[in-house]
XYZ file of C-alpha atoms in Angstrom:
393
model
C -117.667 13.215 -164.539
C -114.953 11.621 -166.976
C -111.848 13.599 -167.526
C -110.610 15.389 -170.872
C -107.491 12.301 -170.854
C -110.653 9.856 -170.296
C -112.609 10.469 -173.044
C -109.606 10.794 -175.035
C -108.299 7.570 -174.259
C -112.401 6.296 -174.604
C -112.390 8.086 -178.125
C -109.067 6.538 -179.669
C -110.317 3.502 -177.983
C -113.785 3.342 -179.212
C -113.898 0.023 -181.649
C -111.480 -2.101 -179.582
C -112.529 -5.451 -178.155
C -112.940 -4.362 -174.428
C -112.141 -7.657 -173.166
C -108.966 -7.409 -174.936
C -108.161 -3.381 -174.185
C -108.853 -4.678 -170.300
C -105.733 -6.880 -170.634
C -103.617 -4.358 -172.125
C -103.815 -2.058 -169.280
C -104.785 2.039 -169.326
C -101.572 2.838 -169.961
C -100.936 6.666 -167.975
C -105.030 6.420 -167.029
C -105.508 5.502 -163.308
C -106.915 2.554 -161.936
C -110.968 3.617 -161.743
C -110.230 5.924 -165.056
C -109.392 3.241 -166.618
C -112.265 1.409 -165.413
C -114.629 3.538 -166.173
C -113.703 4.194 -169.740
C -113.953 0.372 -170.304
C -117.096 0.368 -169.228
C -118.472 3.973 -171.676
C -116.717 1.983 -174.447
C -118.700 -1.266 -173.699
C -121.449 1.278 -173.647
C -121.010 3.120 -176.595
C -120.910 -0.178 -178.649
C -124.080 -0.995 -177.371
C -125.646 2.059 -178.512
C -124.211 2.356 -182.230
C -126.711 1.516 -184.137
C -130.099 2.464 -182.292
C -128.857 6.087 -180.929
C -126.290 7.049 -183.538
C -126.462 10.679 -182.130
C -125.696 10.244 -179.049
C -122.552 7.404 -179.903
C -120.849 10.149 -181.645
C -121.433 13.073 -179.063
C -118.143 12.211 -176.443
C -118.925 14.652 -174.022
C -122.380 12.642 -173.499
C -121.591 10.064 -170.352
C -123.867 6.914 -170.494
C -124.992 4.948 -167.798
C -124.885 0.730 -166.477
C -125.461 -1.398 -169.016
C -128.635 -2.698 -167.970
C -129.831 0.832 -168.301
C -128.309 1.315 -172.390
C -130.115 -1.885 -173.344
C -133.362 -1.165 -171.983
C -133.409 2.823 -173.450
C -135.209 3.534 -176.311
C -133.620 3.965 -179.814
C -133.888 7.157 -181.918
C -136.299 5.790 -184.303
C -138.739 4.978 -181.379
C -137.955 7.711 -179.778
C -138.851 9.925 -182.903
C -141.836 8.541 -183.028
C -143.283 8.843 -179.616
C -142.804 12.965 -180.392
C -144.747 12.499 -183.466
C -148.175 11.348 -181.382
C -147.542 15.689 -180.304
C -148.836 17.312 -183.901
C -147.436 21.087 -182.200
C -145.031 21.817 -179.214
C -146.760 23.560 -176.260
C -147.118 22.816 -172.843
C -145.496 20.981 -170.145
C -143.928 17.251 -170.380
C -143.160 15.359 -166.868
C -141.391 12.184 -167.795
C -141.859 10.298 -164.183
C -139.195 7.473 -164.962
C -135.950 9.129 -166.675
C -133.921 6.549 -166.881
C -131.238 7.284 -169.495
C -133.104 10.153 -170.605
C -133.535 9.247 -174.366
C -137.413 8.941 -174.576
C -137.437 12.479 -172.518
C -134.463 14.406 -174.716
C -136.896 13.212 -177.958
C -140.706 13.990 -176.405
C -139.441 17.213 -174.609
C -138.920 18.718 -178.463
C -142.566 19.152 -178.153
C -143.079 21.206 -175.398
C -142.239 24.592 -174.198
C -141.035 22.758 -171.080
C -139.978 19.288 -169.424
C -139.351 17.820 -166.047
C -137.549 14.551 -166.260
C -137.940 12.597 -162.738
C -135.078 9.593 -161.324
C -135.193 8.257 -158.029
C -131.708 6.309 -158.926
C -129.265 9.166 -157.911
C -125.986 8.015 -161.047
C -129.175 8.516 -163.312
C -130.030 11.360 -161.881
C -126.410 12.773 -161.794
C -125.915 11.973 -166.099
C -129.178 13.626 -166.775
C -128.309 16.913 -165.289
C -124.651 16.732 -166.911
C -126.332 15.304 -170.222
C -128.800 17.684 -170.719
C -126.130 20.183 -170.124
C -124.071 19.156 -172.761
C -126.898 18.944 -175.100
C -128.119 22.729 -174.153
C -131.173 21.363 -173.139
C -131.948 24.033 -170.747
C -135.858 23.618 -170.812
C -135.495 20.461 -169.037
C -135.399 20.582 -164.914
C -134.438 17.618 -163.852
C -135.931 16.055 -160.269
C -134.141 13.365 -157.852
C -137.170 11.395 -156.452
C -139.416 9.260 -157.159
C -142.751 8.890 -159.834
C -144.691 8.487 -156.602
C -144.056 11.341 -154.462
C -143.331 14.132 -157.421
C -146.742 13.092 -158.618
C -148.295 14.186 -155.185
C -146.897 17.837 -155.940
C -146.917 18.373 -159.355
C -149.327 20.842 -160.769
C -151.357 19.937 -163.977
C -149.536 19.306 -167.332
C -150.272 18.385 -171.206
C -148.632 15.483 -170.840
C -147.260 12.596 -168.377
C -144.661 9.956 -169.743
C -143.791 6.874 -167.749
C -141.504 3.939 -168.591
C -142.101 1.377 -165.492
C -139.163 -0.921 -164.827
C -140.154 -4.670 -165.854
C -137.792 -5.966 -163.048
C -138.754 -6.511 -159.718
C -136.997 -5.004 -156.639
C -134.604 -8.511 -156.974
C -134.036 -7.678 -160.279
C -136.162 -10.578 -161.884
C -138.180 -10.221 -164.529
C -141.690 -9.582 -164.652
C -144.533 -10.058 -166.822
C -147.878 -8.513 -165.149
C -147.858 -4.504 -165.662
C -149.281 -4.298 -161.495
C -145.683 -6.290 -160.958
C -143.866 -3.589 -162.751
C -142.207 -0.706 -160.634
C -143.590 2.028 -160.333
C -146.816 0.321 -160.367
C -149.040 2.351 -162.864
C -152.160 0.417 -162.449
C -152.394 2.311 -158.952
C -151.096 5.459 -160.173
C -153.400 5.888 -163.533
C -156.335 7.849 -161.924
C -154.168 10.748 -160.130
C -151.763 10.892 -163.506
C -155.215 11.560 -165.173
C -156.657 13.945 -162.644
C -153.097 15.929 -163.326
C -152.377 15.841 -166.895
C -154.388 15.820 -170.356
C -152.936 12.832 -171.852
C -151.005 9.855 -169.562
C -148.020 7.979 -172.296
C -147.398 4.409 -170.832
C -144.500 2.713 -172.281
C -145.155 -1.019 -171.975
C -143.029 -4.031 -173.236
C -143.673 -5.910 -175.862
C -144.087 -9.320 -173.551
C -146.737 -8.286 -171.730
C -150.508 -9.339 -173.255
C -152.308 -6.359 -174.528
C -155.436 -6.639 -173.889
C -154.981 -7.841 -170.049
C -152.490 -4.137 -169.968
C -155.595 -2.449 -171.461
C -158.211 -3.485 -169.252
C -155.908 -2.947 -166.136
C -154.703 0.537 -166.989
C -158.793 1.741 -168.210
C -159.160 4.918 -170.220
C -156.958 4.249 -172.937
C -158.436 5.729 -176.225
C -155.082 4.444 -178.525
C -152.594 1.668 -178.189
C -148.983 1.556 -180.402
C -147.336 -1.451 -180.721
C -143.948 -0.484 -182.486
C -141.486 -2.308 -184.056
C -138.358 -1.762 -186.504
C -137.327 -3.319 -188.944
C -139.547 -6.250 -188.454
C -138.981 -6.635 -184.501
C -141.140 -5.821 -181.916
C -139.848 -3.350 -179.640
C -142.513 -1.769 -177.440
C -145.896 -1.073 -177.014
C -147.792 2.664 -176.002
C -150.728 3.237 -174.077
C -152.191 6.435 -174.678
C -154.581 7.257 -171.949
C -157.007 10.411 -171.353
C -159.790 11.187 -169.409
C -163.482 9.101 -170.380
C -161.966 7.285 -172.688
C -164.602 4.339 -173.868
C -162.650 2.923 -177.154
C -159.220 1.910 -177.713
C -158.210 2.116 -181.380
C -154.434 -0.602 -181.601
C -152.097 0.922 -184.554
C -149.621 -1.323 -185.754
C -146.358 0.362 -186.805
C -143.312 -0.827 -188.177
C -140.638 1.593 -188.821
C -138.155 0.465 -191.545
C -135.355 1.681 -193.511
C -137.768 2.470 -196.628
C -140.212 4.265 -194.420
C -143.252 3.581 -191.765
C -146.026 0.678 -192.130
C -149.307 1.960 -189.852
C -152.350 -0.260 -189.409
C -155.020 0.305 -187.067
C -158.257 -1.344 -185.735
C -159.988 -2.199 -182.669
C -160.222 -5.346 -180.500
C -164.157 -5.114 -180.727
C -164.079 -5.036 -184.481
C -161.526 -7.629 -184.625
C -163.799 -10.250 -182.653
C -166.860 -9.224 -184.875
C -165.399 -10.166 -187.756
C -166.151 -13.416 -189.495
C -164.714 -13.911 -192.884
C -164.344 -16.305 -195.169
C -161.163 -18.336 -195.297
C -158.573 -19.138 -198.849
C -159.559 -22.845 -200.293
C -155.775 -22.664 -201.805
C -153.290 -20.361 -202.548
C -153.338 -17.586 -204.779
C -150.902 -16.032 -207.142
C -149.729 -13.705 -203.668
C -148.472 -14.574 -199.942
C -148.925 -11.897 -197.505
C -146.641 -12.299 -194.334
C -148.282 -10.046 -191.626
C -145.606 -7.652 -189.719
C -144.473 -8.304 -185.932
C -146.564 -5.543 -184.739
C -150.062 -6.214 -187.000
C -149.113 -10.081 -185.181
C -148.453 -8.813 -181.568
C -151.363 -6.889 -181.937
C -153.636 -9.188 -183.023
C -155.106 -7.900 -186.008
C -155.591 -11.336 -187.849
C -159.110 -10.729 -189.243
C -159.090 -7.281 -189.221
C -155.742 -7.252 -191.463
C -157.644 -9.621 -194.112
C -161.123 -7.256 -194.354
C -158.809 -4.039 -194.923
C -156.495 -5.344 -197.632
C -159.117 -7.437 -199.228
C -157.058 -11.190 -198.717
C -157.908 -14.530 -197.645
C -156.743 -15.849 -194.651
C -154.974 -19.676 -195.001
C -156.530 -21.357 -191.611
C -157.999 -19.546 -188.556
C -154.488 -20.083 -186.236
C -152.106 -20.051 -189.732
C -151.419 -16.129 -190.133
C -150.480 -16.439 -193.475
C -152.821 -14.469 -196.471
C -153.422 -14.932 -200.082
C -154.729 -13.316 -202.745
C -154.877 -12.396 -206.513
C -154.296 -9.333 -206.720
C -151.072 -7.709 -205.934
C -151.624 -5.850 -202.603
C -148.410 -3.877 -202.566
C -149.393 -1.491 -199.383
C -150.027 -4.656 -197.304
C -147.752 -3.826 -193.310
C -145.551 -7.009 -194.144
C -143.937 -9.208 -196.388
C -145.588 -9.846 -199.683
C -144.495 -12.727 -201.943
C -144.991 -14.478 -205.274
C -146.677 -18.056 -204.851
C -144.331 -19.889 -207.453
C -145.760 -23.450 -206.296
C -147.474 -25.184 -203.872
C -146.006 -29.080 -202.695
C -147.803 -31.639 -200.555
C -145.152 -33.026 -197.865
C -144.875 -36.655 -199.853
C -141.577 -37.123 -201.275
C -142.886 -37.456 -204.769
C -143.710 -33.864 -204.583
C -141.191 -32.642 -202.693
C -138.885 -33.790 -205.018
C -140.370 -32.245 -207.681
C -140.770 -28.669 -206.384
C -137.621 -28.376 -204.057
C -135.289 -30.587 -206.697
C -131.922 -28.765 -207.079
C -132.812 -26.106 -204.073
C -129.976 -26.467 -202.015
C -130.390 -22.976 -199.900
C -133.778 -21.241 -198.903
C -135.439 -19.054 -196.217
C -137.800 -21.271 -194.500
C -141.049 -20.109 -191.813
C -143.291 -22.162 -190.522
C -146.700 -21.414 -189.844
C -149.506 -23.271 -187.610
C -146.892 -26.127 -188.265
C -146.270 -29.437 -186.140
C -142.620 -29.219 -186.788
C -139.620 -26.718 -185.715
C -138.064 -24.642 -188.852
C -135.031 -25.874 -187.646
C -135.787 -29.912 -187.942
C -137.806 -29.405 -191.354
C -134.969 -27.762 -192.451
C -132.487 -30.516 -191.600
C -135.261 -33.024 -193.000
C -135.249 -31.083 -196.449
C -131.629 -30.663 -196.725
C -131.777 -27.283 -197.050
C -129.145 -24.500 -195.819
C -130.226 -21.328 -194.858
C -130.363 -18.079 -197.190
C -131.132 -17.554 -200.960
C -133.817 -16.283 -203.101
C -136.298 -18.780 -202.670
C -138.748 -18.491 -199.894
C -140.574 -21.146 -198.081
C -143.636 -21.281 -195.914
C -144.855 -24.683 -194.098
C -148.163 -23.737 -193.275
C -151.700 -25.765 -192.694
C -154.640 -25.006 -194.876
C -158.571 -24.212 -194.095
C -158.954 -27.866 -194.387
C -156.273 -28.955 -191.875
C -153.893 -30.238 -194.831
C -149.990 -29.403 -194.643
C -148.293 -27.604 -197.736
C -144.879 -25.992 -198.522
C -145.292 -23.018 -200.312
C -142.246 -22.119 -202.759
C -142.018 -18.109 -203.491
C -140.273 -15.153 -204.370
C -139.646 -11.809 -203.103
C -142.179 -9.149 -204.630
């Protein structure tokens, strides 16, 4: 553990340039002091702005950086508690990690074991959850596997697998991932009520779903716009799984929810032109899928089948994404383009089921990035290109 002179020197140190504080030496700090406050300052930094609690807490050690960029934040954090409407029972988080996901979810239980096979993970939970007085968490050095074998039944089972191979390469198939859940699903739900899978965004849903079986609820959660990670929710005879979107933002939390069968059922009508509105579906409503499902709830027309762009009206003001004001709509000949982009020397440009980059239509329209006015190259219903000029509702 650090020493009182380390996280002094780590605290008066806290917003330097690390690269730079390396060449200017520790000063009276040994060698592998010195060292290792570079690296909880390097740390720290990383963590500012999605755990602000624990940035500001010094006596908190954090671990590698591998393992502060793959935690969860507070706000995701926050909400996997929230699935637990009352605190009772027993939590076993079977991947620790850095112990964020477990400090949050173990607020809604009467008790907790957090399990690490990696002994320095291990070794900052047990000081960590010292220093935040969490003493209803035990915490376990071995691994999801073989605790699993022993553990009596529980309310709940969380587990985060690693999306890096042995190697340490990526992976993308959820049997890849370590531990490898897709063998471990059935005794996790002869053992517990409810089985929390944290998967990553990159993996494809429905291929997760099928492979895991059982799950009644899926969560695919981003904030602020950015897709951060997906839930499973599993339980016992589970024959339906409901997909929530949810965005978490600064003014508050955008839900949607629907299921995959419903989604495929669906066949709607699709927008002949645009309408007074533009609806710009959230990353998670997108990851998820919802692309008919979206248009049937909120009561808009969908531009093209593989454009997920939406028009209407009508104001929808509760739509889960961006809504704008259509303010005009230009065909890509030069005539028009002159006409409806003329003096616009700065705009925020998307593209949508487009043949061309954002960043080479922008350099073809001469336009910088940034502004007020909003742009959207898109293809209609009848396979014809537009630019769409709007406005921030």
């Amino acid at each position: 553990m650090l020493s009182p002179e380390t996280i002094s020197f780590i605290s008066a140190h806290l917003t330097d340039d690390v690269a730079a504080l390396s060449l200017k030496g520790g000063g009276t700090l040994p060698h592998a002091d010195f060292q290792s406050a570079l690296a909880q300052i390097k740390a720290r930094q990383a963590i500012r702005a999605k755990l602000p609690s624990w940035y500001e807490n010094m006596q908190l050690e954090l671990p590698v950086q591998l393992s502060v960029e793959q935690s969860s934040s507070e706000r995701t954090a926050s909400f996997k508690a929230s699935l637990f409407a009352e605190k009772k029972g027993v939590l076993v988080d079977l991947t620790g990690g850095m112990g964020v996901d477990c400090s949050f979810l173990s607020q809604q239980f009467d008790k907790t074991c957090y399990v690490e096979r990696n002994a320095d993970l291990y070794a900052l939970a047990r000081h960590n959850f010292g220093v935040l007085n969490r003493q209803d968490i035990t915490v376990e050095h071995t691994t999801a596997e073989e605790f699993l074998e022993r553990m009596p039944q529980v309310r709940c089972i969380f587990i985060d697998p690693a999306r890096r191979s042995d190697s340490g390469q990526k992976v993308f198939f959820l049997s890849d991932c370590q531990p490898d859940v897709t063998k471990m699903i059935d005794m996790m739900l002869a053992k517990s009520d409810v089985v929390l899978i944290k998967l990553s965004p990159m993996l494809d849903l429905k291929s997760a779903v099928e492979s895991l079986r059982c799950v009644s609820r899926v969560f695919v959660v981003s904030v602020d716009n950015e897709c951060k990670e997906m839930l499973a929710w599993a339980e016992k005879n589970a024959d339906k799984t409901e997909i929530e979107a949810v965005n978490l933002t600064k003014k508050g939390m955008q839900r949607f929810a629907f299921s995959f069968d419903d989604e495929q059922a669906l066949n709607l009508p699709y927008a002949h032109a645009l309408s007074a509105y533009l609806y710009e579906p959230n990353a998670s409503v997108m990851k998820a899928g919802a692309f008919k499902s979206v248009a049937q709830a909120f009561s808009v027309n969908k531009l093209h089948p593989n454009t997920h762009l939406y028009t209407s009206d009508r104001l929808v003001t509760d739509f889960p994404g961006r809504v704008f004001r259509v303010k005009a709509v230009s065909s890509f000949s030069k005539s028009d383009l002159k006409k409806h982009l003329g003096g616009i020397k700065r705009a925020n440009l998307t593209v949508r089921n487009f043949p061309v980059s954002a960043e080479k239509l922008r350099a073809q329209l001469k336009l910088k990035e940034g502004g007020e006015v909003y742009l959207f190259a898109a293809t209609l219903h009848d396979d014809s290109r537009v630019l769409v000029i709007c406005e921030k509702c």
